[in-house]
PDB file of C-alpha atoms in Angstrom:
ATOM      1  CA  MET A   1      27.257-119.066  63.614  1.00 70.00           C
ATOM      2  CA  GLN A   2      24.177-120.706  62.076  1.00 80.00           C
ATOM      3  CA  PRO A   3      20.430-120.709  62.795  1.00 87.00           C
ATOM      4  CA  GLY A   4      19.402-123.209  65.427  1.00 85.00           C
ATOM      5  CA  ASN A   5      16.568-124.148  67.741  1.00 83.00           C
ATOM      6  CA  LEU A   6      16.703-122.455  71.132  1.00 82.00           C
ATOM      7  CA  ARG A   7      18.016-124.509  74.010  1.00 83.00           C
ATOM      8  CA  LEU A   8      15.072-124.311  76.359  1.00 81.00           C
ATOM      9  CA  GLY A   9      16.358-126.528  79.141  1.00 85.00           C
ATOM     10  CA  ASN A  10      13.661-127.361  81.682  1.00 86.00           C
ATOM     11  CA  CYS A  11      11.071-125.435  79.629  1.00 84.00           C
ATOM     12  CA  LEU A  12      11.420-127.636  76.543  1.00 86.00           C
ATOM     13  CA  GLU A  13       8.597-130.019  77.374  1.00 89.00           C
ATOM     14  CA  LEU A  14       6.294-127.128  78.313  1.00 88.00           C
ATOM     15  CA  ILE A  15       6.972-125.355  74.997  1.00 88.00           C
ATOM     16  CA  ARG A  16       6.406-128.567  73.040  1.00 90.00           C
ATOM     17  CA  ARG A  17       3.046-128.985  74.731  1.00 92.00           C
ATOM     18  CA  LEU A  18       2.119-125.359  74.033  1.00 92.00           C
ATOM     19  CA  ILE A  19       2.972-125.366  70.328  1.00 93.00           C
ATOM     20  CA  GLY A  20       1.181-128.693  69.975  1.00 94.00           C
ATOM     21  CA  ARG A  21      -2.110-127.436  71.389  1.00 95.00           C
ATOM     22  CA  PRO A  22      -4.790-127.046  68.672  1.00 96.00           C
ATOM     23  CA  SER A  23      -5.832-123.620  70.005  1.00 95.00           C
ATOM     24  CA  VAL A  24      -2.265-122.268  69.791  1.00 96.00           C
ATOM     25  CA  CYS A  25      -1.797-123.774  66.325  1.00 97.00           C
ATOM     26  CA  ARG A  26      -4.978-122.071  65.138  1.00 97.00           C
ATOM     27  CA  ILE A  27      -3.714-118.678  66.343  1.00 97.00           C
ATOM     28  CA  ALA A  28      -0.305-119.225  64.723  1.00 97.00           C
ATOM     29  CA  HIS A  29      -1.801-120.350  61.418  1.00 98.00           C
ATOM     30  CA  TYR A  30      -4.302-117.486  61.466  1.00 97.00           C
ATOM     31  CA  GLN A  31      -1.498-114.960  62.007  1.00 98.00           C
ATOM     32  CA  SER A  32       0.325-116.327  58.972  1.00 97.00           C
ATOM     33  CA  ALA A  33      -2.737-116.729  56.719  1.00 97.00           C
ATOM     34  CA  SER A  34      -4.277-113.314  57.436  1.00 96.00           C
ATOM     35  CA  PHE A  35      -0.888-111.680  56.887  1.00 96.00           C
ATOM     36  CA  GLU A  36      -0.919-112.681  53.193  1.00 95.00           C
ATOM     37  CA  PRO A  37      -3.911-110.599  51.932  1.00 93.00           C
ATOM     38  CA  TRP A  38      -2.514-107.379  53.468  1.00 94.00           C
ATOM     39  CA  ALA A  39       1.127-107.811  52.449  1.00 94.00           C
ATOM     40  CA  PRO A  40       1.224-110.417  49.664  1.00 94.00           C
ATOM     41  CA  GLN A  41       4.731-109.600  48.459  1.00 94.00           C
ATOM     42  CA  LEU A  42       6.201-109.584  51.956  1.00 96.00           C
ATOM     43  CA  HIS A  43       4.344-112.785  52.802  1.00 96.00           C
ATOM     44  CA  ALA A  44       5.741-114.449  49.660  1.00 96.00           C
ATOM     45  CA  HIS A  45       9.233-113.263  50.634  1.00 96.00           C
ATOM     46  CA  PHE A  46       8.844-114.740  54.123  1.00 97.00           C
ATOM     47  CA  PHE A  47       7.402-117.960  52.709  1.00 97.00           C
ATOM     48  CA  ALA A  48      10.281-118.452  50.258  1.00 97.00           C
ATOM     49  CA  SER A  49      12.876-117.652  52.932  1.00 96.00           C
ATOM     50  CA  HIS A  50      11.154-119.957  55.413  1.00 95.00           C
ATOM     51  CA  GLN A  51      11.211-122.795  52.873  1.00 95.00           C
ATOM     52  CA  THR A  52      14.872-122.167  52.081  1.00 96.00           C
ATOM     53  CA  LEU A  53      15.802-122.210  55.757  1.00 95.00           C
ATOM     54  CA  TYR A  54      14.326-125.652  56.389  1.00 94.00           C
ATOM     55  CA  GLU A  55      15.566-127.074  53.094  1.00 94.00           C
ATOM     56  CA  GLN A  56      19.099-126.119  54.072  1.00 94.00           C
ATOM     57  CA  ARG A  57      18.661-127.101  57.714  1.00 94.00           C
ATOM     58  CA  PRO A  58      16.267-130.082  57.824  1.00 93.00           C
ATOM     59  CA  ASP A  59      17.531-130.797  61.339  1.00 92.00           C
ATOM     60  CA  LEU A  60      15.691-127.715  62.615  1.00 91.00           C
ATOM     61  CA  ALA A  61      12.149-128.128  63.932  1.00 86.00           C
ATOM     62  CA  PRO A  62       9.624-125.504  62.747  1.00 91.00           C
ATOM     63  CA  ASN A  63       7.239-124.305  65.420  1.00 93.00           C
ATOM     64  CA  PHE A  64       4.115-124.546  63.269  1.00 95.00           C
ATOM     65  CA  LYS A  65       3.454-126.415  60.043  1.00 91.00           C
ATOM     66  CA  HIS A  66       1.487-123.681  58.274  1.00 93.00           C
ATOM     67  CA  SER A  67       3.270-120.500  59.363  1.00 97.00           C
ATOM     68  CA  VAL A  68       5.789-118.364  57.472  1.00 97.00           C
ATOM     69  CA  PHE A  69       7.262-117.104  60.760  1.00 97.00           C
ATOM     70  CA  PRO A  70      10.194-119.124  62.131  1.00 95.00           C
ATOM     71  CA  MET A  71      10.085-117.577  65.629  1.00 95.00           C
ATOM     72  CA  ALA A  72       7.360-117.361  68.255  1.00 95.00           C
ATOM     73  CA  CYS A  73       7.097-115.810  71.705  1.00 93.00           C
ATOM     74  CA  PHE A  74       4.631-116.465  74.538  1.00 91.00           C
ATOM     75  CA  ASN A  75       4.109-113.713  77.106  1.00 88.00           C
ATOM     76  CA  PHE A  76       2.013-115.063  79.951  1.00 84.00           C
ATOM     77  CA  ALA A  77       0.278-113.222  82.762  1.00 73.00           C
ATOM     78  CA  ARG A  78      -1.153-114.136  86.085  1.00 67.00           C
ATOM     79  CA  ARG A  79      -3.537-112.196  88.268  1.00 60.00           C
ATOM     80  CA  GLY A  80      -1.905-108.935  89.292  1.00 57.00           C
ATOM     81  CA  ARG A  81       1.101-109.424  86.960  1.00 66.00           C
ATOM     82  CA  ASN A  82       0.105-108.623  83.397  1.00 75.00           C
ATOM     83  CA  VAL A  83       2.044-108.362  80.154  1.00 77.00           C
ATOM     84  CA  ILE A  84       3.094-104.755  79.556  1.00 81.00           C
ATOM     85  CA  CYS A  85       5.334-103.946  76.621  1.00 84.00           C
ATOM     86  CA  PHE A  86       7.578-100.960  77.288  1.00 89.00           C
ATOM     87  CA  LYS A  87       8.518 -98.421  74.595  1.00 93.00           C
ATOM     88  CA  HIS A  88      10.980-100.152  72.240  1.00 94.00           C
ATOM     89  CA  CYS A  89      11.932-101.463  68.786  1.00 94.00           C
ATOM     90  CA  ASP A  90      12.712-105.122  68.133  1.00 94.00           C
ATOM     91  CA  VAL A  91      15.967-104.334  66.372  1.00 92.00           C
ATOM     92  CA  MET A  92      16.943-107.973  65.794  1.00 93.00           C
ATOM     93  CA  ASN A  93      13.915-108.588  63.565  1.00 95.00           C
ATOM     94  CA  VAL A  94      13.780-108.004  59.806  1.00 94.00           C
ATOM     95  CA  PRO A  95      13.676-104.170  59.530  1.00 92.00           C
ATOM     96  CA  TYR A  96      10.931-104.113  56.888  1.00 94.00           C
ATOM     97  CA  GLY A  97       9.156-107.199  58.220  1.00 95.00           C
ATOM     98  CA  TRP A  98       5.878-107.398  60.066  1.00 96.00           C
ATOM     99  CA  CYS A  99       5.513-108.918  63.503  1.00 96.00           C
ATOM    100  CA  ALA A 100       2.173-110.621  64.296  1.00 98.00           C
ATOM    101  CA  ILE A 101       0.839-109.906  67.800  1.00 97.00           C
ATOM    102  CA  THR A 102      -2.310-111.457  69.261  1.00 97.00           C
ATOM    103  CA  ALA A 103      -3.667-110.124  72.553  1.00 95.00           C
ATOM    104  CA  LEU A 104      -5.091-112.670  75.003  1.00 93.00           C
ATOM    105  CA  GLY A 105      -6.809-112.555  78.363  1.00 91.00           C
ATOM    106  CA  LEU A 106      -9.791-110.911  80.045  1.00 91.00           C
ATOM    107  CA  PHE A 107      -9.651-107.114  80.322  1.00 93.00           C
ATOM    108  CA  ASP A 108     -11.538-103.947  79.416  1.00 95.00           C
ATOM    109  CA  TYR A 109      -9.844-102.930  76.145  1.00 96.00           C
ATOM    110  CA  TRP A 110     -11.566 -99.546  76.192  1.00 96.00           C
ATOM    111  CA  LYS A 111      -9.679 -98.584  79.341  1.00 95.00           C
ATOM    112  CA  GLY A 112      -6.331-100.374  78.986  1.00 94.00           C
ATOM    113  CA  GLY A 113      -4.057-102.594  76.940  1.00 93.00           C
ATOM    114  CA  HIS A 114      -3.902-100.132  74.027  1.00 96.00           C
ATOM    115  CA  LEU A 115      -1.148-100.445  71.434  1.00 96.00           C
ATOM    116  CA  ILE A 116       0.869 -97.229  70.937  1.00 97.00           C
ATOM    117  CA  LEU A 117       2.910 -96.473  67.805  1.00 97.00           C
ATOM    118  CA  TRP A 118       5.089 -93.622  69.015  1.00 97.00           C
ATOM    119  CA  ASP A 119       6.554 -92.581  65.650  1.00 95.00           C
ATOM    120  CA  TYR A 120       3.054 -91.828  64.353  1.00 94.00           C
ATOM    121  CA  TRP A 121       1.530 -90.519  67.593  1.00 95.00           C
ATOM    122  CA  VAL A 122      -1.385 -92.925  67.361  1.00 96.00           C
ATOM    123  CA  TYR A 123      -2.808 -95.600  69.610  1.00 96.00           C
ATOM    124  CA  PHE A 124      -5.293 -98.419  69.048  1.00 95.00           C
ATOM    125  CA  GLU A 125      -7.722-100.373  71.136  1.00 97.00           C
ATOM    126  CA  PHE A 126      -6.359-103.908  71.246  1.00 96.00           C
ATOM    127  CA  PRO A 127      -9.049-106.352  72.446  1.00 97.00           C
ATOM    128  CA  ALA A 128      -8.258-109.907  73.476  1.00 95.00           C
ATOM    129  CA  GLY A 129      -8.423-112.185  70.444  1.00 96.00           C
ATOM    130  CA  THR A 130      -7.343-109.416  68.075  1.00 96.00           C
ATOM    131  CA  THR A 131      -4.247-109.749  65.885  1.00 97.00           C
ATOM    132  CA  ILE A 132      -2.231-106.695  64.835  1.00 96.00           C
ATOM    133  CA  TYR A 133       0.761-106.540  62.489  1.00 97.00           C
ATOM    134  CA  VAL A 134       3.566-104.110  63.292  1.00 95.00           C
ATOM    135  CA  PRO A 135       6.945-103.448  61.603  1.00 95.00           C
ATOM    136  CA  SER A 136       8.369-103.958  65.065  1.00 95.00           C
ATOM    137  CA  ALA A 137      12.035-103.442  64.167  1.00 95.00           C
ATOM    138  CA  SER A 138      11.391-100.002  62.653  1.00 94.00           C
ATOM    139  CA  VAL A 139       8.475 -98.508  64.591  1.00 96.00           C
ATOM    140  CA  VAL A 140       8.727 -97.670  68.290  1.00 97.00           C
ATOM    141  CA  HIS A 141       5.811 -99.305  70.084  1.00 96.00           C
ATOM    142  CA  SER A 142       4.453-100.187  73.496  1.00 96.00           C
ATOM    143  CA  ASN A 143       1.153-100.906  75.201  1.00 93.00           C
ATOM    144  CA  THR A 144      -0.658 -99.290  78.091  1.00 93.00           C
ATOM    145  CA  ARG A 145      -1.385-100.745  81.519  1.00 91.00           C
ATOM    146  CA  LEU A 146      -4.714-102.323  82.335  1.00 91.00           C
ATOM    147  CA  ALA A 147      -7.312-100.282  84.162  1.00 91.00           C
ATOM    148  CA  ASN A 148      -7.841-102.913  86.874  1.00 90.00           C
ATOM    149  CA  PRO A 149      -4.745-105.135  86.929  1.00 86.00           C
ATOM    150  CA  ASP A 150      -5.760-106.853  90.170  1.00 85.00           C
ATOM    151  CA  ILE A 151      -8.840-108.418  88.561  1.00 87.00           C
ATOM    152  CA  GLU A 152      -7.939-108.355  84.849  1.00 90.00           C
ATOM    153  CA  GLU A 153      -5.470-110.464  82.879  1.00 90.00           C
ATOM    154  CA  ARG A 154      -3.583-109.777  79.647  1.00 91.00           C
ATOM    155  CA  SER A 155      -1.174-112.103  77.828  1.00 91.00           C
ATOM    156  CA  SER A 156       0.088-112.150  74.255  1.00 93.00           C
ATOM    157  CA  PHE A 157       1.378-114.454  71.553  1.00 95.00           C
ATOM    158  CA  THR A 158       3.783-113.151  68.904  1.00 96.00           C
ATOM    159  CA  GLN A 159       5.429-114.481  65.741  1.00 97.00           C
ATOM    160  CA  TYR A 160       8.229-112.780  63.827  1.00 97.00           C
ATOM    161  CA  PHE A 161      11.126-113.232  61.396  1.00 96.00           C
ATOM    162  CA  PRO A 162      14.651-112.680  62.764  1.00 95.00           C
ATOM    163  CA  GLY A 163      16.930-110.547  60.614  1.00 94.00           C
ATOM    164  CA  GLY A 164      19.836-112.896  61.280  1.00 93.00           C
ATOM    165  CA  VAL A 165      18.100-115.730  59.416  1.00 95.00           C
ATOM    166  CA  LEU A 166      17.702-113.648  56.255  1.00 93.00           C
ATOM    167  CA  ARG A 167      21.280-112.438  56.573  1.00 93.00           C
ATOM    168  CA  TRP A 168      22.478-116.056  56.767  1.00 95.00           C
ATOM    169  CA  ILE A 169      20.448-116.962  53.661  1.00 95.00           C
ATOM    170  CA  ASP A 170      21.651-113.896  51.707  1.00 93.00           C
ATOM    171  CA  ASN A 171      25.245-114.786  52.565  1.00 93.00           C
ATOM    172  CA  GLY A 172      24.901-118.164  50.914  1.00 93.00           C
ATOM    173  CA  PHE A 173      24.124-119.910  54.217  1.00 94.00           C
ATOM    174  CA  LYS A 174      27.046-118.368  56.050  1.00 93.00           C
ATOM    175  CA  SER A 175      27.490-115.774  58.777  1.00 92.00           C
ATOM    176  CA  ASP A 176      29.077-112.424  57.874  1.00 92.00           C
ATOM    177  CA  LYS A 177      32.257-113.507  59.640  1.00 93.00           C
ATOM    178  CA  GLN A 178      32.434-116.839  57.815  1.00 93.00           C
ATOM    179  CA  LEU A 179      31.676-115.328  54.397  1.00 93.00           C
ATOM    180  CA  LYS A 180      34.339-112.653  54.847  1.00 93.00           C
ATOM    181  CA  ALA A 181      36.908-115.263  55.854  1.00 94.00           C
ATOM    182  CA  ASP A 182      36.022-117.589  52.961  1.00 94.00           C
ATOM    183  CA  ASN A 183      35.611-115.073  50.140  1.00 93.00           C
ATOM    184  CA  ARG A 184      36.374-111.385  50.644  1.00 94.00           C
ATOM    185  CA  ALA A 185      35.284-110.432  47.112  1.00 94.00           C
ATOM    186  CA  ARG A 186      31.929-112.137  47.553  1.00 93.00           C
ATOM    187  CA  PHE A 187      31.545-110.540  50.980  1.00 92.00           C
ATOM    188  CA  ALA A 188      32.117-107.087  49.424  1.00 94.00           C
ATOM    189  CA  ASP A 189      29.556-107.788  46.677  1.00 93.00           C
ATOM    190  CA  VAL A 190      26.934-108.918  49.187  1.00 92.00           C
ATOM    191  CA  ALA A 191      27.653-105.930  51.444  1.00 91.00           C
ATOM    192  CA  ALA A 192      27.125-103.562  48.492  1.00 93.00           C
ATOM    193  CA  TRP A 193      23.903-105.362  47.561  1.00 91.00           C
ATOM    194  CA  LYS A 194      22.640-105.037  51.139  1.00 90.00           C
ATOM    195  CA  LEU A 195      22.924-101.235  50.997  1.00 91.00           C
ATOM    196  CA  ASP A 196      19.745-101.137  48.897  1.00 90.00           C
ATOM    197  CA  ARG A 197      17.877-103.709  50.963  1.00 88.00           C
ATOM    198  CA  TRP A 198      15.691-101.061  52.583  1.00 87.00           C
ATOM    199  CA  THR A 199      14.397 -99.954  49.163  1.00 91.00           C
ATOM    200  CA  ARG A 200      13.605-103.545  48.242  1.00 91.00           C
ATOM    201  CA  GLY A 201      11.872-103.941  51.570  1.00 91.00           C
ATOM    202  CA  LEU A 202       9.733-100.854  51.015  1.00 90.00           C
ATOM    203  CA  ALA A 203       8.837-102.130  47.545  1.00 93.00           C
ATOM    204  CA  MET A 204       7.204-105.138  49.210  1.00 93.00           C
ATOM    205  CA  MET A 205       4.710-102.879  50.982  1.00 91.00           C
ATOM    206  CA  SER A 206       1.415-102.901  49.082  1.00 89.00           C
ATOM    207  CA  THR A 207      -0.561 -99.814  48.129  1.00 88.00           C
ATOM    208  CA  TRP A 208      -4.316 -99.717  48.614  1.00 89.00           C
ATOM    209  CA  ASP A 209      -4.850-100.051  44.848  1.00 88.00           C
ATOM    210  CA  GLU A 210      -2.611-103.136  44.752  1.00 85.00           C
ATOM    211  CA  LEU A 211      -4.522-104.693  47.616  1.00 86.00           C
ATOM    212  CA  LYS A 212      -7.837-104.108  45.852  1.00 83.00           C
ATOM    213  CA  ASP A 213      -6.486-105.689  42.664  1.00 80.00           C
ATOM    214  CA  ASN A 214      -5.119-108.626  44.607  1.00 72.00           C
TER     215      ASN A 214
END
């Protein structure tokens, strides 16, 4: 199995129009650009991996020209049916990676739409137009309902990096199954190397002193 563009069927033309809109491109590029000052090492890691992906698979179509995230998700609302994220982890994403979430819509952010990080027992006001970065594969998160869902609207736009893409790159552009079948010794070496991946991931998290120096 290899990375590929999603087969969107009847939604393909709609998605193409969405990702081509200047307003959506600005949000996507902002998410990527503002990510870099707060996590420069992780951003560089995503950038290098993103470049490698499209060098190896030039047939794939990136969503946005100036974004280090290969995946994007639109969550739309309509009056009376708003986007509510239930308590979960996005376990298919890079475990140490950050997911960029931008809240959209018209709602009273003092009374609803808060982001909850359950592992830390904290919540945040999350106004429309705000972007928040969350290690979504490792931290349990959700958001609260709106105070007046019949007259308010909340949508969201998210970008993230799938763990399967990095795994494919680390395996020499092969799936685990293919690498094991082709070269068992190499598969064992890569598996041993992956045991310390979480420490390498943590090392990409910047301290406050490093951010000030940067």
